[in-house]
Amino acid sequence: MRSFILISAAIALAQASIIYRRDSCTVLASDVRLDCGTVASSQSSCIAAGCCWTPAYDGGAWCYYPTPTNTTRPTPPDRSTIAAWLSSQYSYSVTQLLNALSPSGTVAGVVVAAQSQSNPDYWYHWARDGALTMDVVAKLYAKAVAAGDSTNANVYKTKIQSWIIFEAGLASRTNPSASITGNPADNVGEPKFNVDGSAFTGAWGRPQNDGPGLRVRTIMRFLDSYVSATGDTTYAASLSSQIQKDLDYIVRNYANTCTSGTPCFDLWEEKSAQHWYTEIVQRRGLLAGKSYFSKWLPNATLVSRYQTVASSLETMMASHWNSTAGYINEMRDINGRKSPDAAILLGSIHSFDSDNYNSPTNDQVLRSVWLYARYFKGHFTINRNRASYAPLVGRYMEDVYNGGDSVNNDGAGPWLLATAGMAEFYYVAATSLFQAGSASVTANNQNVYQYFGVTANVGSTITGSSLVTLANNLFGEGDAYLQTLSYWMGSSQTMPEQFNPKTGARQGAPHLTWSYASLITAKLARDTALTILSGNSPTPTKSATMTATTTAASTTTVSPSPTAVTTKCNVAVSSRIDCGVSGTTEAQCKAKGCCWNPLPSGTSGPWCFNTGAVTTCSVAVSSRVDCGAIGITEAQCGAKGCCWSPLASGVSGPWCFNAVPA
């Protein structure tokens, strides 16, 4: 970690033409600077306040405190506490998300961005927000189908099909984006519509080229589940023209330089440039279309075309890597926004699929997102006051949009959807690495893995118990972000756009639909991680009870597991009553009818003991209290004095859990 800070400091020195600071100041890397000023701070006012002044050209604070931020990994919160909060917040979020679908005063198929019609007015249908929201509904549909919940499955199906019809209608109408390009077919690049389905003709950042790819991906997610459940390929085939129109738009426009002629705005609707987020969701949409025209309406020409463009997009995305700064630049060839951007985090989780392309485990993506969060740790006042916890995160460091609510004037704040997205990102990373069975160490991810508790050499491979540690700590980081989110949400379950950066008060649009969507997908990703990492996956890539191996990355080994204790022996160490004498063996102990459970080195207590209490492992699944870490084996569970009882595939709950009084 020290070498990383020194390298980053050297970069900051090279960037700064003149350094102004107090004598006690050192040049800190941007990701460890504690912001000491405001957007309008001057060199003189900064130094007068006792702070350091060093220009930064990556979005970092120019005025900062001499002491760097606390970069220690937060202690993961109690998993059962997070699970309880998340369960309640998930149910509320699903209800609020459904309330945003065709609410009173709108037409069928509309997805309103927020239940807010003034200060700010988000009472519109955005192509991107609509596709992302309906992708969540498609996931809920698949979950309901798998659970045999036909009632909710029909509700979700009706909502999705209504949205598909509405989007098809929008694609047949003239709008400002088509007027800009001069091609009527380019109307699918229009980002925003009135809730009656008419074109929004006011000034806006248009076209936005992420909508078509997101739409196709969402439609395909639904169709895969729908056809599997119903066998109705006729309905799937009926959507070919709509899907092809979106994909042909991508083919026509993906290589647009965006610097002249037709613009192409980002997901934040602020800058016209070539955007990494747009490119990755375009690629995902093209591959979804390739699947569609392979399965339900075979067309070899289209399949080849979409694959070719997807490959070209991969080349374009590779050019966004900034090897000097050590992160992905969301925009290429533009001045004014150079900091790590939430769009990288969101693009990765919004496009994640079985091919793992630019997934949360990709070394460049993982490093970029890790650095992005570090920047924000010292940026917001409310983060600085909780330095040992996971930070709230915003869109990007140069952001000034405060939500437009005409009340809060402390500048841009952290976004709830980005903070929940951080949790989802790390859950997906933990799951993916664990399923892969190994993790390759590169110059890009070495410091990240070290932060997560595994020190390894570049070029080595992390496996076995070290990989379990890595996955467990990644999962814990996800929980740490939800802990922070729950802290600032307090007793209210409402999810706005932002928190105030100084006070933590809610600001911006209330009931932001995308905020609820991000909470739901974080919960779904967490559930998947718990299922797979606890060994409850029906088809893991590697055994969930991996044995440790010695590699160049780690020399960690696992000692032979002690025999699982009997039910009456499931007690805390402090409750053990000594049943032996010094030197008693396991056989001698058990021959006396006592419990035998060796303790880790440094832990004081008898290995051979009585308890004076009888407990049972007959505990309802819903009442099980988790007693293990992710990846724990049966032997390790027994060694902790806990109960072990695997659950059937599809049933969620801990396999290793505490006993209860008999």
XYZ file of C-alpha atoms in Angstrom, residues 105-367:
263
model
C -51.847 10.352 -14.540
C -49.624 8.418 -16.949
C -50.238 5.969 -19.786
C -49.609 2.220 -19.656
C -45.949 1.235 -19.842
C -44.514 4.466 -18.442
C -41.749 4.280 -15.828
C -41.502 7.580 -13.966
C -38.012 8.466 -12.790
C -39.317 9.688 -9.424
C -42.523 10.536 -7.628
C -41.626 14.220 -7.913
C -43.284 16.793 -10.180
C -41.466 19.909 -8.956
C -38.151 20.866 -7.347
C -37.025 18.751 -9.131
C -39.469 17.633 -11.806
C -38.642 13.994 -12.557
C -42.166 13.157 -13.693
C -40.915 11.853 -17.034
C -40.110 8.577 -18.715
C -36.379 8.186 -19.368
C -35.265 5.452 -21.763
C -32.304 4.453 -19.581
C -34.080 4.577 -16.230
C -37.026 2.702 -17.702
C -34.865 -0.099 -19.092
C -32.876 -0.438 -15.854
C -36.058 -0.494 -13.776
C -37.734 -3.067 -15.987
C -34.597 -5.190 -15.888
C -35.178 -5.431 -12.142
C -38.798 -6.432 -12.818
C -37.512 -9.097 -15.227
C -35.322 -10.455 -12.420
C -38.289 -10.453 -10.055
C -40.320 -12.292 -12.692
C -37.637 -14.971 -13.028
C -37.474 -15.307 -9.254
C -41.254 -15.666 -8.970
C -41.345 -18.278 -11.740
C -38.588 -20.287 -10.040
C -40.488 -20.156 -6.741
C -43.771 -21.239 -8.347
C -45.322 -17.886 -7.405
C -47.725 -17.553 -10.330
C -49.574 -14.587 -8.827
C -46.562 -12.296 -8.692
C -45.118 -13.757 -11.879
C -48.253 -12.646 -13.738
C -48.051 -9.178 -12.193
C -44.444 -8.765 -13.297
C -45.126 -10.233 -16.750
C -47.978 -7.788 -17.352
C -45.815 -4.841 -16.299
C -42.950 -5.852 -18.573
C -45.121 -6.528 -21.604
C -46.873 -3.185 -21.111
C -43.487 -1.431 -21.063
C -42.382 -3.268 -24.229
C -45.529 -2.085 -26.039
C -45.011 1.481 -24.823
C -41.385 1.512 -25.999
C -42.426 0.179 -29.410
C -44.851 3.093 -29.713
C -42.142 5.611 -28.832
C -39.897 4.147 -31.523
C -42.488 4.968 -34.195
C -42.787 8.679 -33.369
C -40.734 11.694 -34.387
C -38.650 13.345 -31.688
C -35.775 15.841 -31.416
C -33.032 13.189 -31.636
C -34.241 12.104 -35.054
C -34.279 15.746 -36.097
C -30.640 16.161 -35.031
C -29.362 13.211 -37.056
C -31.746 13.617 -39.963
C -32.566 9.900 -39.844
C -36.101 9.063 -38.646
C -34.859 5.655 -37.457
C -32.576 7.395 -34.962
C -35.517 8.363 -32.786
C -34.628 5.396 -30.547
C -31.704 7.511 -29.308
C -34.082 9.983 -27.638
C -33.592 9.863 -23.848
C -36.683 11.511 -22.356
C -40.467 11.521 -22.907
C -43.558 13.022 -21.359
C -45.681 10.638 -19.298
C -48.428 10.646 -21.944
C -45.952 9.215 -24.447
C -45.459 12.452 -26.388
C -42.018 13.792 -27.257
C -40.265 16.038 -24.782
C -39.125 18.932 -26.960
C -37.298 21.076 -24.408
C -33.544 21.587 -24.412
C -31.724 18.444 -23.274
C -28.529 16.448 -23.706
C -29.436 14.319 -26.708
C -29.067 11.823 -28.277
C -28.065 9.354 -25.557
C -26.852 6.093 -26.998
C -27.146 3.772 -23.997
C -30.937 3.306 -24.151
C -31.132 0.893 -27.130
C -28.614 -1.572 -25.685
C -30.210 -1.499 -22.244
C -33.661 -2.069 -23.731
C -32.575 -5.123 -25.718
C -30.772 -6.631 -22.734
C -33.868 -6.196 -20.547
C -36.225 -7.646 -23.170
C -33.935 -10.647 -23.611
C -33.701 -11.247 -19.873
C -37.472 -11.385 -19.737
C -37.832 -13.529 -22.858
C -35.339 -16.121 -21.615
C -37.410 -16.627 -18.452
C -40.774 -16.271 -20.187
C -40.104 -18.777 -22.974
C -38.565 -21.219 -20.511
C -41.694 -21.000 -18.354
C -44.328 -20.953 -21.096
C -42.748 -22.268 -24.283
C -44.290 -19.306 -26.096
C -41.712 -18.695 -28.815
C -44.346 -17.001 -30.971
C -44.430 -14.015 -28.639
C -40.623 -13.891 -28.586
C -40.471 -13.909 -32.390
C -43.044 -11.096 -32.592
C -40.565 -8.637 -31.075
C -37.945 -9.016 -33.806
C -38.566 -5.689 -35.548
C -38.422 -3.750 -32.283
C -35.217 -5.458 -31.194
C -33.566 -5.068 -34.582
C -34.358 -1.347 -34.723
C -32.520 -0.776 -31.439
C -29.553 -2.871 -32.497
C -29.297 -1.286 -35.933
C -29.127 2.095 -34.192
C -26.097 0.854 -32.254
C -24.468 -0.420 -35.440
C -24.975 2.973 -37.128
C -23.812 5.115 -34.219
C -21.357 3.216 -32.025
C -18.253 4.622 -33.752
C -19.431 8.246 -33.644
C -16.541 10.369 -32.350
C -19.108 12.631 -30.628
C -16.788 15.639 -30.875
C -18.445 17.086 -33.968
C -21.629 16.487 -35.862
C -24.023 14.261 -33.933
C -23.425 14.463 -30.154
C -23.716 11.517 -27.779
C -24.367 12.300 -24.139
C -23.492 10.232 -21.086
C -25.749 8.609 -18.518
C -25.441 11.780 -16.408
C -26.756 13.744 -19.420
C -23.986 16.340 -19.187
C -21.106 15.649 -21.585
C -20.908 14.625 -25.220
C -18.016 12.221 -25.703
C -17.256 8.553 -26.253
C -18.421 6.963 -23.010
C -17.275 3.700 -21.463
C -20.707 3.140 -19.902
C -22.453 3.561 -23.243
C -20.004 1.242 -24.962
C -20.320 -1.584 -22.449
C -24.131 -1.551 -22.431
C -24.141 -1.343 -26.240
C -21.943 -4.433 -26.328
C -24.217 -6.275 -23.925
C -27.262 -5.336 -26.010
C -25.596 -6.572 -29.200
C -24.735 -9.918 -27.631
C -28.296 -10.219 -26.311
C -29.492 -9.536 -29.863
C -27.070 -12.113 -31.189
C -28.659 -14.634 -28.836
C -32.152 -13.604 -29.954
C -31.391 -14.007 -33.671
C -29.713 -17.323 -32.991
C -32.535 -18.889 -30.947
C -35.931 -17.600 -31.966
C -35.604 -16.026 -35.387
C -32.343 -17.346 -36.841
C -30.502 -14.823 -39.000
C -26.831 -15.573 -39.575
C -26.194 -12.195 -41.187
C -27.416 -10.257 -38.167
C -25.611 -12.581 -35.749
C -22.319 -11.967 -37.549
C -22.904 -8.209 -37.766
C -23.684 -7.827 -34.093
C -20.686 -9.905 -33.042
C -18.373 -7.830 -35.251
C -19.565 -4.553 -33.748
C -19.395 -5.993 -30.215
C -15.739 -6.865 -30.840
C -15.080 -3.340 -32.123
C -16.613 -1.937 -28.958
C -14.231 -4.043 -26.889
C -11.309 -2.380 -28.680
C -12.822 1.037 -28.002
C -13.330 0.282 -24.319
C -9.724 -0.823 -23.930
C -8.610 2.663 -24.987
C -10.291 4.193 -21.910
C -7.674 2.704 -19.576
C -5.468 5.411 -18.075
C -2.292 3.551 -17.151
C -0.750 6.653 -15.566
C -3.631 7.315 -13.181
C -4.394 3.627 -12.733
C -8.115 3.717 -13.533
C -10.568 3.726 -16.425
C -11.520 7.137 -17.795
C -15.263 7.099 -18.392
C -14.874 9.678 -21.176
C -12.167 9.879 -23.799
C -10.652 13.019 -25.292
C -12.472 15.616 -23.235
C -11.445 18.186 -20.666
C -13.244 19.015 -17.456
C -13.999 15.594 -15.961
C -11.117 13.279 -15.293
C -11.882 11.707 -11.914
C -12.970 8.099 -11.366
C -16.656 7.872 -12.214
C -19.593 5.870 -10.835
C -20.379 5.042 -14.460
C -17.612 2.392 -14.393
C -19.134 0.735 -11.349
C -22.637 0.884 -12.850
C -21.594 -0.219 -16.325
C -19.915 -3.297 -14.899
C -22.889 -4.462 -12.817
C -25.468 -3.460 -15.435
C -23.679 -5.518 -18.083
C -22.508 -8.445 -15.970
C -23.181 -11.804 -17.592
C -21.755 -15.289 -17.851
C -18.887 -14.173 -20.108
C -17.517 -12.033 -17.218
C -16.460 -9.323 -19.675
C -15.347 -6.235 -17.727
C -17.054 -7.741 -14.704
C -16.247 -6.699 -11.127
C -13.369 -9.209 -11.143
C -11.645 -7.646 -14.152
C -8.401 -6.177 -12.804
C -8.866 -2.755 -14.423
C -12.510 -2.495 -13.419
C -11.859 -3.676 -9.859
C -9.003 -1.220 -9.410
